[in-house]
């Protein structure tokens, strides 16, 4: 099973950016944790980060026919990018939306995701574990024959 993990804008600064909210691990360290669990679960995981909406859209288009699942932290695009929502719908690859912080417990504008309605589900608020829970969900759905 091939899984593409997408990280949106400003996540390249993890480790330095608001560590009280997002933790002290860098994006590379987070990706290592995801990769490790992926290999234990038999998932073949690739990664892509961009600060640009169009780059993320292009990567989602290219994922068609290659990846069976997307794990996506769209960062601030979560809250307003109808272009990314359309890209996910067009690509038609099951997607899990992930957030390090609990987006329901922060500013009002963060409580709304325009992408969640086209995702299989959302994991929010568990730090790096949010990504790991998404991998477990993919693994379990495969094991249960649900995807
Ligand atoms: C985030 C939450 C978003 O609201 C924010 O814009 C981010 C990170 C998270 O992982 O908690 O950049 O997606």
Coordinates of C-alpha atoms and ligand atoms in Angstrom, one line a residue:
X1 CA 0.0 0.0 0.0
X2 CA 1.5 3.3 -1.1
X3 CA 0.8 6.4 1.1
X4 CA 1.7 10.0 0.3
X5 CA 2.1 12.3 3.3
X6 CA 1.5 16.0 2.3
X7 CA 2.5 18.9 4.5
X8 CA 1.3 22.4 3.8
X9 CA 2.6 25.9 4.3
X10 CA 4.9 26.8 7.2
X11 CA 5.3 23.2 8.3
X12 CA 8.9 23.3 7.0
X13 CA 9.5 25.5 10.1
X14 CA 8.4 22.9 12.6
X15 CA 10.8 22.7 15.5
X16 CA 11.2 26.5 15.5
X17 CA 7.7 27.6 14.9
X18 CA 5.5 28.0 18.0
X19 CA 6.9 24.9 19.8
X20 CA 4.3 25.3 22.6
X21 CA 1.7 24.5 19.9
X22 CA 3.5 22.3 17.4
X23 CA 6.2 20.7 19.5
X24 CA 10.0 20.8 19.1
X25 CA 10.6 18.1 16.5
X26 CA 11.6 19.2 13.0
X27 CA 9.7 18.1 9.9
X28 CA 12.5 15.7 9.0
X29 CA 12.2 14.1 12.5
X30 CA 8.5 13.9 12.2
X31 CA 8.8 12.2 8.8
X32 CA 11.3 9.7 10.3
X33 CA 8.7 8.7 12.9
X34 CA 6.0 8.3 10.2
X35 CA 8.4 6.3 8.0
X36 CA 9.3 4.0 10.9
X37 CA 5.7 3.2 11.8
X38 CA 4.9 2.9 8.1
X39 CA 7.5 0.3 7.6
X40 CA 6.3 -1.6 10.7
X41 CA 2.7 -1.6 9.3
X42 CA 3.9 -2.5 5.8
X43 CA 3.0 0.9 4.3
X44 CA 5.3 2.4 1.7
X45 CA 5.3 6.1 2.6
X46 CA 6.5 9.1 0.6
X47 CA 6.6 12.8 1.7
X48 CA 6.0 16.2 0.1
X49 CA 6.0 19.6 1.7
X50 CA 5.2 22.9 0.0
X51 CA 4.4 26.5 1.0
X52 CA 2.5 26.9 -2.3
X53 CA -1.0 25.9 -3.0
X54 CA -0.3 25.2 -6.7
X55 CA 2.6 22.8 -5.9
X56 CA 0.3 20.8 -3.5
X57 CA -2.4 20.7 -6.2
X58 CA 0.1 19.4 -8.8
X59 CA 1.4 16.8 -6.4
X60 CA -2.2 15.6 -5.7
X61 CA -2.8 15.3 -9.4
X62 CA 0.4 13.3 -9.9
X63 CA -0.6 11.0 -7.1
X64 CA -3.5 9.6 -9.1
X65 CA -2.9 6.0 -10.0
X66 CA 0.2 5.8 -7.8
X67 CA -0.9 6.2 -4.2
X68 CA -3.8 4.4 -2.5
X69 CA -4.0 6.9 0.4
X70 CA -3.1 10.5 1.2
X71 CA -2.4 11.8 4.7
X72 CA -2.6 15.6 4.4
X73 CA -1.8 18.4 6.9
X74 CA -3.0 21.3 4.7
X75 CA -2.0 23.8 7.5
X76 CA -3.7 27.2 7.0
X77 CA -5.0 26.1 3.6
X78 CA -7.4 23.9 5.6
X79 CA -9.5 26.8 6.4
X80 CA -10.1 28.4 3.0
X81 CA -8.6 26.5 0.0
X82 CA -11.5 25.4 -2.3
X83 CA -8.8 24.7 -4.9
X84 CA -7.3 22.0 -2.8
X85 CA -10.7 20.6 -2.0
X86 CA -11.4 20.4 -5.7
X87 CA -8.0 18.7 -6.3
X88 CA -8.8 16.1 -3.6
X89 CA -12.2 15.4 -5.2
X90 CA -10.8 15.3 -8.7
X91 CA -7.9 12.9 -7.7
X92 CA -10.4 10.7 -5.8
X93 CA -7.8 9.2 -3.5
X94 CA -9.0 8.5 0.0
X95 CA -7.5 11.2 2.3
X96 CA -7.1 11.6 6.0
X97 CA -6.7 15.2 7.2
X98 CA -4.2 15.7 10.0
X99 CA -3.4 18.5 12.4
X100 CA -0.8 18.6 15.1
X101 CA -2.9 21.1 17.2
X102 CA -6.6 20.7 18.1
X103 CA -8.1 23.1 15.5
X104 CA -11.4 23.1 17.4
X105 CA -9.7 24.5 20.5
X106 CA -8.0 27.5 18.9
X107 CA -9.2 30.7 17.1
X108 CA -12.6 30.6 15.6
X109 CA -11.4 30.6 12.0
X110 CA -9.4 27.4 12.5
X111 CA -12.4 25.4 13.7
X112 CA -13.7 25.2 10.1
X113 CA -12.1 22.9 7.5
X114 CA -13.2 23.2 3.9
X115 CA -11.3 20.0 3.1
X116 CA -12.8 17.7 5.8
X117 CA -16.0 17.1 3.9
X118 CA -14.1 15.5 1.1
X119 CA -11.8 13.4 3.4
X120 CA -12.4 10.0 4.9
X121 CA -11.7 11.5 8.3
X122 CA -9.7 14.0 10.4
X123 CA -7.2 13.5 13.2
X124 CA -6.5 16.7 15.2
X125 CA -4.8 17.6 18.4
X126 CA -2.3 14.8 19.1
X127 CA 0.9 16.3 17.9
X128 CA 3.0 13.9 15.8
X129 CA 0.7 11.1 17.0
X130 CA -2.0 12.6 14.7
X131 CA 0.0 11.4 11.7
X132 CA 0.7 8.0 13.3
X133 CA -3.0 7.6 14.1
X134 CA -3.7 8.3 10.4
X135 CA -1.3 5.5 9.5
X136 CA -3.0 3.1 11.9
X137 CA -6.4 4.0 10.4
X138 CA -5.1 3.1 6.9
X139 CA -3.6 -0.1 8.2
X140 CA -6.8 -1.1 10.1
X141 CA -9.1 -0.3 7.2
X142 CA -7.0 -2.5 5.0
X143 CA -7.0 -5.3 7.6
X144 CA -10.8 -5.0 8.0
X145 CA -11.3 -4.9 4.2
X146 CA -12.8 -1.4 4.4
X147 CA -10.5 0.2 1.8
Ligands
LIG1 C1 -2.2 23.1 11.6 C2 -3.3 24.0 12.1 C3 -3.6 25.1 11.2 O1 -4.7 25.9 11.6 C4 -2.3 26.0 11.1 O2 -2.6 27.0 10.1 C5 -1.1 25.2 10.8 C6 -0.9 23.9 11.4 C7 -1.8 22.0 12.6 O3 -1.1 21.0 12.2 O4 -2.2 22.1 13.8 O5 -0.2 25.7 10.1 O6 -2.6 22.5 10.4

